[in-house]
Coordinates of C-alpha atoms in Angstrom, one line a residue:
M1 CA 0.0 -0.1 -0.2
T2 CA 1.3 3.3 -1.0
S3 CA 1.4 6.0 1.6
E4 CA -1.4 8.3 -0.3
Q5 CA -3.4 4.9 -0.3
E6 CA -2.6 4.3 3.6
E7 CA -3.7 8.0 4.3
G8 CA -6.7 7.7 2.2
A9 CA -7.7 4.5 4.2
I10 CA -6.8 6.1 7.7
A11 CA -9.3 9.2 6.6
L12 CA -12.0 6.9 5.6
F13 CA -11.7 5.2 8.6
S14 CA -11.7 8.2 10.7
A15 CA -14.7 9.5 8.8
F16 CA -17.0 6.0 9.4
D17 CA -15.8 6.0 13.0
R18 CA -18.4 8.4 14.5
N19 CA -17.6 8.0 17.9
K20 CA -13.8 7.7 17.4
D21 CA -13.5 4.4 19.4
G22 CA -11.1 2.9 17.0
R23 CA -13.5 0.4 15.8
L24 CA -16.2 0.7 13.4
S25 CA -19.6 -1.0 14.3
Y26 CA -22.3 -1.9 12.1
E27 CA -24.1 1.2 12.4
D28 CA -20.9 3.4 11.9
L29 CA -20.1 1.4 8.7
R30 CA -24.1 1.8 7.8
Q31 CA -23.8 5.5 8.1
G32 CA -20.5 5.9 6.3
F33 CA -21.4 3.8 3.6
K34 CA -24.7 5.8 3.0
K35 CA -23.1 9.2 3.4
S36 CA -20.5 8.2 1.0
G37 CA -23.2 7.1 -1.6
V38 CA -22.4 3.2 -1.6
D39 CA -25.5 1.3 -1.7
I40 CA -25.2 -1.8 0.6
S41 CA -28.0 -3.7 2.0
G42 CA -28.5 -4.8 5.5
E43 CA -27.7 -8.5 4.7
E44 CA -24.9 -7.6 2.5
L45 CA -23.3 -5.3 5.6
K46 CA -23.7 -7.9 8.0
D47 CA -21.8 -10.3 5.7
L48 CA -19.2 -7.6 5.5
V49 CA -18.6 -7.6 8.9
D50 CA -19.3 -11.5 9.9
R51 CA -16.4 -12.0 6.9
F52 CA -13.8 -9.3 7.8
D53 CA -14.3 -9.5 11.8
L54 CA -11.5 -11.6 12.6
D55 CA -11.2 -10.9 16.5
G56 CA -15.2 -11.7 16.6
D57 CA -15.9 -8.3 18.4
G58 CA -18.7 -7.1 16.0
A59 CA -17.0 -4.5 14.8
L60 CA -13.9 -3.5 12.4
D61 CA -10.5 -2.3 13.5
F62 CA -8.3 -0.6 11.1
S63 CA -6.6 -3.7 10.1
E64 CA -10.0 -5.2 9.3
M65 CA -10.9 -2.5 7.5
L66 CA -7.9 -2.3 5.3
S67 CA -9.0 -6.1 4.3
V68 CA -12.3 -4.8 3.4
M69 CA -11.2 -2.3 1.1
A70 CA -8.5 -4.5 -0.3
A71 CA -11.3 -7.2 -1.0
L72 CA -13.6 -4.0 -2.8
Q73 CA -10.3 -2.9 -4.3
K74 CA -9.9 -6.4 -6.0
T75 CA -13.3 -7.0 -7.0
N76 CA -13.7 -3.6 -8.8
S77 CA -10.4 -4.5 -10.6
A78 CA -12.2 -8.0 -11.6
K79 CA -15.4 -6.5 -12.4
Q80 CA -13.0 -3.8 -14.9
E81 CA -11.4 -6.7 -16.4
L82 CA -15.1 -8.4 -17.0
L83 CA -16.5 -5.1 -18.5
K84 CA -13.2 -5.1 -21.1
I85 CA -14.1 -8.9 -22.1
F86 CA -17.7 -7.6 -22.3
K87 CA -16.9 -4.9 -24.5
V88 CA -14.8 -6.8 -27.1
M89 CA -17.9 -9.6 -27.3
D90 CA -20.3 -6.5 -27.9
R91 CA -19.0 -5.9 -31.5
N92 CA -21.8 -3.2 -32.4
G93 CA -21.0 -1.3 -29.0
N94 CA -25.0 -1.6 -28.1
K95 CA -24.2 -2.6 -24.5
R96 CA -25.8 -6.2 -25.2
I97 CA -24.5 -9.1 -26.4
S98 CA -26.6 -10.9 -29.3
K99 CA -26.6 -14.7 -29.9
S100 CA -24.5 -14.3 -32.8
E101 CA -21.9 -11.8 -31.3
L102 CA -21.8 -14.7 -28.4
Q103 CA -21.6 -17.5 -31.2
R104 CA -18.6 -15.3 -32.8
S105 CA -16.8 -14.7 -30.0
M106 CA -16.9 -18.4 -28.6
A107 CA -15.5 -19.5 -32.2
L108 CA -13.1 -17.0 -32.5
Y109 CA -11.5 -17.0 -28.8
L110 CA -12.5 -20.0 -27.7
D111 CA -12.3 -22.4 -30.7
C112 CA -15.6 -23.6 -29.7
H113 CA -18.2 -23.8 -32.7
L114 CA -21.6 -24.8 -31.7
T115 CA -25.0 -25.0 -33.9
D116 CA -27.7 -22.4 -33.9
A117 CA -29.6 -25.0 -31.2
E118 CA -26.7 -25.4 -28.9
M119 CA -26.7 -21.4 -29.0
D120 CA -30.2 -21.2 -28.4
D121 CA -29.8 -23.3 -25.3
I122 CA -27.0 -21.2 -23.9
M123 CA -29.3 -18.0 -24.7
K124 CA -31.9 -19.3 -22.6
E125 CA -29.8 -20.0 -19.7
V126 CA -28.1 -16.9 -19.7
D127 CA -30.6 -14.4 -20.6
F128 CA -32.3 -13.9 -17.4
D129 CA -34.8 -11.2 -18.7
N130 CA -35.5 -12.9 -22.2
D131 CA -34.9 -9.8 -24.0
G132 CA -32.9 -12.1 -26.7
Y133 CA -29.5 -10.5 -25.3
I134 CA -27.0 -10.4 -22.7
N135 CA -26.5 -7.6 -20.9
F136 CA -23.4 -6.7 -18.8
N137 CA -25.3 -7.8 -15.5
E138 CA -26.4 -11.1 -16.9
F139 CA -22.7 -11.8 -18.2
S140 CA -21.3 -11.2 -15.0
R141 CA -23.7 -13.2 -13.2
C142 CA -22.9 -16.5 -15.4
V143 CA -19.3 -15.7 -15.5
H144 CA -19.5 -15.7 -11.5
L145 CA -22.0 -19.0 -11.7
F146 CA -19.4 -20.7 -14.0
N147 CA -16.6 -20.1 -11.4
I148 CA -18.7 -21.3 -8.6
K149 CA -19.6 -24.5 -10.6
K150 CA -15.7 -25.1 -11.7
K151 CA -14.6 -25.3 -7.9

């Protein structure tokens, strides 16, 4: 972590720590994220605290908050990489992948040549809103599900 990143982390922690006790409670985090414009549900916040509260005191200290920030940065980085791949597959730039764009990308980049019927089956699986296209959210969800199934 660079000194600039560390200063930013200290400032963020200090801004979230409303009672200045050196710990971020659930309510500190909820208020801090809300003021920062970060939309996070109560369940997501609880999961975050449960995941990163290593000492089990129900709050995050500075080192635990650094772990949260690193995980969020890694997630953002992965999302940016996924967006780059999506844009390559979205040949016409309309922010959605058609069946033909997907079929072409699979053939070109994966040497995977599928029939129209096989492509129809894939589209049924990944086109969650049934509009005939794959948007970025559907694409991200599918990649995430694929990674889970691989493990």
